[in-house]
Amino acid sequence: MLKKIFIHVRTSIKLITLIGIATFLIVGALAFFYKPIYNVTIDGKQIGYSVNKSKLQTKINDYLENGEGQANVAFVQVEDLPQYKLCLLKRNIVANDEEIFNKIKEQGVTYYKYYAILEDNEEKYYISDFSEAENTINQLKQKNSSNIDNISVLEKYETETKDFTTSEQVVASLYKEPVEQKTVISKTQTTSPMYVATGTVNTSLKTSGSKVQLGLNLIKPISGTITSRFGARSRLRKSLHTGLDISAPTGTAIKAASGGKVTFSGRKGSYGNLIVITHENGVQTYYGHCSKLYASAGKTVSQGETIAAVGSTGNSTGPHLHLEIRVNGVAYNPQNYLY
């Protein structure tokens, strides 16, 4: 009986050993003839191979953030980012990261950020830096320029830059003498005529490209890659982009950026499935293109609570979150506060 058991065990050991050797030989053969490599596609079309996905994507992200080193670059917009799929291919397959990167650059549209100085809502001059634009307004204010109420600053995102003017040149050109305000002098009063400015100017930016104080802290609804910036143009939309698109897999949990009341939850035109949360101080956050909506209208949600899932509903070419921040109905750049 023991002899039979011994023979059976010895046979099993031999079988396991043979299987192990066979597996080792197969793996060795695969390693000799094949190698792991990423197949890279854009909009479903195969464009090449990359051995180091992380290094290539980091280079692409840096290009999207900074362009090719030009001054005043806000961002670079591309219609489609590369998709990666790990494969086991023959060793003679050659990676072409530089060629892939150049294909990304071919479809890139560079947006520049600068500031327009307006008088009576008409663009008069252009300044490259916000602090200098703000200094221009302050100088006109300090000089009691009579047209100070009609001067404003507009943040611009355009595909072409303008000829920039210095703050001193703008002040010299736009300054107007203060208007004399006649006063009624009583018999007991010996006051000289005084000069007054016609008003004061709020030096914060007026437009949807500007930053205002929200009065609340926000957290990122999801983590992911930014695929479309605020103010960008696209073949999918007629007007400038009013939010920020963050790519993530379908089903990724979307969290409330801050606590508030859900004032809309449902289907809404190009937004697809949309949730709108109303917070304090007239602030609203929009979460568009969702695949699922977990919070219904009227519900009060806490910061960080899961309210929806990433999808591609509405006017969309792939799974992502369209995030908007609005203050009293005006859209502001989410990147002034997040990402």
Short mmCIF file of C-alpha atoms in Angstrom, two decimals, residues 15-324:
data_model
loop_
_atom_site.label_atom_id
_atom_site.label_comp_id
_atom_site.label_asym_id
_atom_site.label_seq_id
_atom_site.Cartn_x
_atom_site.Cartn_y
_atom_site.Cartn_z
CA LEU A 15 4.46 15.61 -13.74
CA ILE A 16 4.67 18.93 -11.85
CA THR A 17 8.35 19.20 -12.70
CA LEU A 18 7.66 18.57 -16.37
CA ILE A 19 4.88 21.18 -16.38
CA GLY A 20 7.20 23.66 -14.68
CA ILE A 21 9.95 23.02 -17.21
CA ALA A 22 7.50 23.32 -20.10
CA THR A 23 6.14 26.61 -18.72
CA PHE A 24 9.65 27.94 -18.27
CA LEU A 25 10.55 26.99 -21.83
CA ILE A 26 7.39 28.60 -23.22
CA VAL A 27 7.95 31.80 -21.25
CA GLY A 28 11.58 31.82 -22.30
CA ALA A 29 10.63 31.36 -25.95
CA LEU A 30 8.07 34.18 -25.73
CA ALA A 31 10.63 36.45 -24.07
CA PHE A 32 13.16 35.60 -26.78
CA PHE A 33 10.85 36.28 -29.72
CA TYR A 34 8.39 38.83 -28.23
CA LYS A 35 8.48 41.93 -26.02
CA PRO A 36 5.85 44.00 -24.15
CA ILE A 37 5.14 47.30 -25.93
CA TYR A 38 2.30 49.82 -26.04
CA ASN A 39 0.21 50.10 -29.17
CA VAL A 40 -0.69 53.80 -29.53
CA THR A 41 -3.84 55.03 -31.28
CA ILE A 42 -5.45 58.42 -31.88
CA ASP A 43 -9.18 58.54 -32.57
CA GLY A 44 -9.09 54.77 -33.11
CA LYS A 45 -6.27 54.90 -35.69
CA GLN A 46 -2.99 53.15 -34.97
CA ILE A 47 -0.06 55.61 -35.12
CA GLY A 48 2.84 53.71 -33.59
CA TYR A 49 4.39 52.00 -30.58
CA SER A 50 5.92 53.15 -27.33
CA VAL A 51 8.02 51.23 -24.82
CA ASN A 52 7.68 53.88 -22.11
CA LYS A 53 4.09 55.12 -21.96
CA SER A 54 4.70 57.26 -18.86
CA LYS A 55 7.66 59.13 -20.38
CA LEU A 56 5.80 59.81 -23.64
CA GLN A 57 2.63 61.02 -21.92
CA THR A 58 4.64 63.28 -19.58
CA LYS A 59 6.24 64.92 -22.62
CA ILE A 60 2.81 65.38 -24.23
CA ASN A 61 1.35 66.85 -21.02
CA ASP A 62 4.22 69.34 -20.77
CA TYR A 63 3.55 70.42 -24.37
CA LEU A 64 -0.17 70.87 -23.62
CA GLU A 65 0.66 72.99 -20.58
CA ASN A 66 3.48 75.14 -21.98
CA GLY A 67 3.50 74.85 -25.77
CA GLU A 68 6.97 75.04 -27.29
CA GLY A 69 8.31 77.70 -24.98
CA GLN A 70 6.53 80.71 -26.49
CA ALA A 71 5.68 83.66 -24.25
CA ASN A 72 2.18 84.06 -22.83
CA VAL A 73 1.07 80.51 -23.68
CA ALA A 74 -2.08 79.61 -21.72
CA PHE A 75 -2.37 76.05 -23.06
CA VAL A 76 -2.35 73.95 -26.21
CA GLN A 77 -5.63 72.37 -27.31
CA VAL A 78 -5.73 69.04 -29.17
CA GLU A 79 -8.87 67.31 -30.35
CA ASP A 80 -7.75 63.77 -29.50
CA LEU A 81 -5.20 62.43 -27.03
CA PRO A 82 -3.37 59.13 -27.58
CA GLN A 83 -4.74 55.88 -26.19
CA TYR A 84 -2.38 53.11 -25.04
CA LYS A 85 -2.84 49.33 -25.08
CA LEU A 86 -0.16 46.98 -23.75
CA CYS A 87 0.64 44.20 -26.23
CA LEU A 88 3.14 41.37 -26.67
CA LEU A 89 4.71 41.84 -30.11
CA LYS A 90 7.72 40.59 -32.04
CA ARG A 91 11.04 42.05 -30.98
CA ASN A 92 11.64 43.62 -34.39
CA ILE A 93 8.82 46.12 -33.73
CA VAL A 94 10.43 49.54 -33.22
CA ALA A 95 9.07 52.25 -30.92
CA ASN A 96 8.47 55.66 -32.54
CA ASP A 97 7.75 57.99 -29.62
CA GLU A 98 9.09 61.07 -31.40
CA GLU A 99 6.88 60.49 -34.41
CA ILE A 100 3.85 60.02 -32.13
CA PHE A 101 4.70 63.26 -30.31
CA ASN A 102 4.98 65.11 -33.62
CA LYS A 103 1.53 63.86 -34.66
CA ILE A 104 0.14 65.33 -31.44
CA LYS A 105 1.84 68.63 -32.24
CA GLU A 106 0.38 68.64 -35.76
CA GLN A 107 -3.15 68.88 -34.37
CA GLY A 108 -2.23 71.26 -31.53
CA VAL A 109 -3.76 74.75 -31.42
CA THR A 110 -1.87 77.14 -29.14
CA TYR A 111 -3.89 79.58 -27.02
CA TYR A 112 -2.27 82.69 -25.61
CA LYS A 113 -3.38 84.53 -22.49
CA TYR A 114 -3.20 88.32 -22.23
CA TYR A 115 -5.22 91.28 -21.01
CA ALA A 116 -7.15 93.87 -22.98
CA ILE A 117 -7.65 97.39 -21.61
CA LEU A 118 -11.13 98.60 -22.55
CA GLU A 119 -12.64 102.06 -22.66
CA ASP A 120 -16.42 102.13 -22.97
CA ASN A 121 -16.27 98.36 -23.64
CA GLU A 122 -14.02 98.90 -26.65
CA GLU A 123 -10.62 97.18 -26.66
CA LYS A 124 -7.95 99.87 -26.81
CA TYR A 125 -4.65 98.31 -25.71
CA TYR A 126 -3.19 94.93 -24.81
CA ILE A 127 -0.93 94.05 -21.89
CA SER A 128 0.80 90.72 -21.34
CA ASP A 129 0.75 90.56 -17.55
CA PHE A 130 -2.18 90.88 -15.13
CA SER A 131 -0.25 92.76 -12.45
CA GLU A 132 0.71 95.38 -15.04
CA ALA A 133 -2.90 95.62 -16.24
CA GLU A 134 -4.05 96.05 -12.65
CA ASN A 135 -1.34 98.68 -12.11
CA THR A 136 -2.67 100.58 -15.13
CA ILE A 137 -6.13 100.81 -13.58
CA ASN A 138 -4.70 101.85 -10.23
CA GLN A 139 -2.62 104.63 -11.78
CA LEU A 140 -5.64 106.05 -13.60
CA LYS A 141 -7.58 105.86 -10.35
CA GLN A 142 -4.85 107.62 -8.37
CA LYS A 143 -4.71 110.39 -10.97
CA ASN A 144 -8.50 110.82 -10.67
CA SER A 145 -8.89 110.32 -14.41
CA SER A 146 -12.38 111.47 -15.35
CA ASN A 147 -13.01 108.36 -17.47
CA ILE A 148 -12.01 105.86 -14.76
CA ASP A 149 -15.56 104.49 -14.54
CA ASN A 150 -15.38 103.47 -18.19
CA ILE A 151 -12.02 101.67 -18.01
CA SER A 152 -11.91 97.92 -17.45
CA VAL A 153 -9.71 94.87 -17.96
CA LEU A 154 -10.63 91.82 -19.98
CA GLU A 155 -8.77 88.50 -19.76
CA LYS A 156 -8.34 87.03 -23.24
CA TYR A 157 -7.59 83.55 -24.59
CA GLU A 158 -6.82 83.69 -28.31
CA THR A 159 -4.85 81.72 -30.89
CA GLU A 160 -2.90 84.83 -31.86
CA THR A 161 -1.11 87.38 -29.71
CA LYS A 162 -1.41 91.14 -29.96
CA ASP A 163 1.12 93.95 -29.96
CA PHE A 164 1.58 94.68 -26.27
CA THR A 165 1.70 98.17 -24.76
CA THR A 166 3.35 99.18 -21.48
CA SER A 167 1.36 100.39 -18.51
CA GLU A 168 2.92 103.86 -18.77
CA GLN A 169 1.89 104.21 -22.42
CA VAL A 170 -1.69 103.17 -21.66
CA VAL A 171 -2.00 105.61 -18.76
CA ALA A 172 -0.58 108.44 -20.86
CA SER A 173 -3.05 107.73 -23.65
CA LEU A 174 -6.22 107.09 -21.66
CA TYR A 175 -5.81 109.64 -18.88
CA LYS A 176 -8.33 112.49 -18.93
CA GLU A 177 -8.30 115.53 -16.70
CA PRO A 178 -10.60 115.35 -13.66
CA VAL A 179 -13.95 117.08 -14.08
CA GLU A 180 -14.37 120.12 -11.91
CA GLN A 181 -17.32 119.76 -9.60
CA LYS A 182 -18.88 123.08 -8.70
CA THR A 183 -19.94 123.43 -5.09
CA VAL A 184 -22.39 125.75 -3.42
CA ILE A 185 -20.58 127.80 -0.78
CA SER A 186 -22.55 129.19 2.11
CA LYS A 187 -21.74 132.53 3.67
CA THR A 188 -20.01 130.81 6.55
CA GLN A 189 -18.07 128.39 4.34
CA THR A 190 -14.81 129.21 2.58
CA THR A 191 -14.21 126.03 0.62
CA SER A 192 -12.28 126.01 -2.63
CA PRO A 193 -13.71 124.21 -5.68
CA MET A 194 -12.66 120.57 -5.61
CA TYR A 195 -11.86 117.96 -8.21
CA VAL A 196 -13.39 114.52 -7.89
CA ALA A 197 -13.21 111.34 -9.88
CA THR A 198 -16.51 110.25 -11.35
CA GLY A 199 -16.35 106.94 -9.55
CA THR A 200 -14.20 104.03 -8.49
CA VAL A 201 -13.20 100.94 -10.41
CA ASN A 202 -13.30 97.34 -9.30
CA THR A 203 -9.90 96.17 -10.46
CA SER A 204 -10.91 92.51 -10.51
CA LEU A 205 -11.57 91.17 -14.00
CA LYS A 206 -15.05 91.48 -15.43
CA THR A 207 -15.29 88.41 -17.58
CA SER A 208 -15.62 84.65 -17.48
CA GLY A 209 -11.87 84.36 -17.87
CA SER A 210 -11.24 86.08 -14.58
CA LYS A 211 -10.95 84.96 -10.99
CA VAL A 212 -13.28 85.98 -8.20
CA GLN A 213 -13.24 84.98 -4.58
CA LEU A 214 -15.73 82.14 -4.14
CA GLY A 215 -15.88 82.21 -0.37
CA LEU A 216 -15.58 78.42 -0.17
CA ASN A 217 -12.95 75.75 -0.68
CA LEU A 218 -13.30 73.23 -3.50
CA ILE A 219 -11.88 69.73 -3.97
CA LYS A 220 -11.25 67.93 -7.25
CA PRO A 221 -14.36 65.97 -8.32
CA ILE A 222 -12.15 63.38 -10.09
CA SER A 223 -8.52 62.76 -10.96
CA GLY A 224 -7.63 62.52 -14.63
CA THR A 225 -6.06 64.17 -17.65
CA ILE A 226 -7.29 67.60 -18.78
CA THR A 227 -8.36 67.27 -22.40
CA SER A 228 -10.01 70.63 -23.06
CA ARG A 229 -9.38 73.95 -21.34
CA PHE A 230 -11.60 76.85 -20.44
CA GLY A 231 -11.97 79.25 -23.38
CA ALA A 232 -10.88 76.72 -26.02
CA ARG A 233 -12.59 76.32 -29.37
CA SER A 234 -13.57 72.93 -30.80
CA ARG A 235 -15.25 71.42 -33.81
CA LEU A 236 -17.92 70.15 -31.41
CA ARG A 237 -19.09 73.54 -30.18
CA LYS A 238 -19.91 76.90 -31.75
CA SER A 239 -18.85 79.05 -28.81
CA LEU A 240 -15.85 79.12 -26.48
CA HIS A 241 -15.58 76.33 -23.91
CA THR A 242 -17.24 77.38 -20.64
CA GLY A 243 -15.67 74.67 -18.49
CA LEU A 244 -12.87 72.19 -18.07
CA ASP A 245 -12.87 68.63 -19.46
CA ILE A 246 -11.11 65.94 -17.40
CA SER A 247 -10.73 62.53 -19.04
CA ALA A 248 -11.36 59.42 -16.91
CA PRO A 249 -12.75 55.88 -17.47
CA THR A 250 -16.50 55.41 -17.73
CA GLY A 251 -17.99 54.76 -14.31
CA THR A 252 -15.36 56.73 -12.36
CA ALA A 253 -17.00 58.22 -9.27
CA ILE A 254 -17.62 61.98 -9.43
CA LYS A 255 -17.53 63.72 -6.05
CA ALA A 256 -19.13 67.01 -5.05
CA ALA A 257 -16.51 69.77 -5.15
CA SER A 258 -18.22 71.40 -2.18
CA GLY A 259 -21.34 70.90 -0.10
CA GLY A 260 -24.61 72.33 -1.33
CA LYS A 261 -28.06 71.62 -2.73
CA VAL A 262 -28.62 69.76 -6.01
CA THR A 263 -30.75 72.15 -8.07
CA PHE A 264 -30.69 70.12 -11.30
CA SER A 265 -30.26 66.43 -12.01
CA GLY A 266 -31.21 65.06 -15.40
CA ARG A 267 -30.70 65.28 -19.14
CA LYS A 268 -29.86 68.73 -20.54
CA GLY A 269 -28.98 69.23 -24.20
CA SER A 270 -25.30 69.05 -25.10
CA TYR A 271 -24.38 68.49 -21.45
CA GLY A 272 -25.98 65.03 -21.59
CA ASN A 273 -26.65 63.81 -18.06
CA LEU A 274 -25.99 66.84 -15.86
CA ILE A 275 -25.90 67.62 -12.15
CA VAL A 276 -25.86 71.22 -10.88
CA ILE A 277 -25.03 71.94 -7.24
CA THR A 278 -25.81 75.36 -5.78
CA HIS A 279 -23.43 76.44 -3.03
CA GLU A 280 -23.11 79.62 -0.96
CA ASN A 281 -22.44 83.11 -2.35
CA GLY A 282 -24.17 82.44 -5.69
CA VAL A 283 -21.63 79.75 -6.63
CA GLN A 284 -22.74 76.76 -8.72
CA THR A 285 -20.79 73.75 -9.98
CA TYR A 286 -21.83 71.82 -13.12
CA TYR A 287 -20.96 68.15 -13.76
CA GLY A 288 -21.74 67.13 -17.36
CA HIS A 289 -21.69 64.06 -19.68
CA CYS A 290 -22.32 61.67 -16.75
CA SER A 291 -23.17 58.02 -17.35
CA LYS A 292 -25.14 57.78 -14.09
CA LEU A 293 -26.67 60.33 -11.73
CA TYR A 294 -26.77 59.33 -8.06
CA ALA A 295 -28.11 62.56 -6.52
CA SER A 296 -31.59 63.83 -7.32
CA ALA A 297 -32.75 67.46 -7.45
CA GLY A 298 -33.55 68.86 -4.03
CA LYS A 299 -31.00 66.70 -2.21
CA THR A 300 -28.39 68.32 0.03
CA VAL A 301 -24.94 66.80 -0.54
CA SER A 302 -21.69 67.03 1.41
CA GLN A 303 -18.26 67.86 0.02
CA GLY A 304 -16.67 64.67 -1.33
CA GLU A 305 -19.96 62.79 -1.59
CA THR A 306 -20.33 60.70 -4.78
CA ILE A 307 -22.99 62.34 -6.93
CA ALA A 308 -22.52 60.77 -10.38
CA ALA A 309 -20.30 58.63 -12.62
CA VAL A 310 -18.13 59.66 -15.57
CA GLY A 311 -19.66 59.01 -18.97
CA SER A 312 -19.89 60.29 -22.53
CA THR A 313 -23.52 61.41 -22.85
CA GLY A 314 -24.53 64.50 -24.78
CA ASN A 315 -22.08 66.31 -27.06
CA SER A 316 -19.02 64.20 -26.28
CA THR A 317 -16.35 62.18 -28.09
CA GLY A 318 -15.25 60.05 -25.14
CA PRO A 319 -15.66 59.50 -21.40
CA HIS A 320 -14.84 62.61 -19.39
CA LEU A 321 -16.21 65.06 -16.84
CA HIS A 322 -17.20 68.52 -18.03
CA LEU A 323 -16.77 70.75 -14.97
CA GLU A 324 -18.04 74.31 -14.74
#
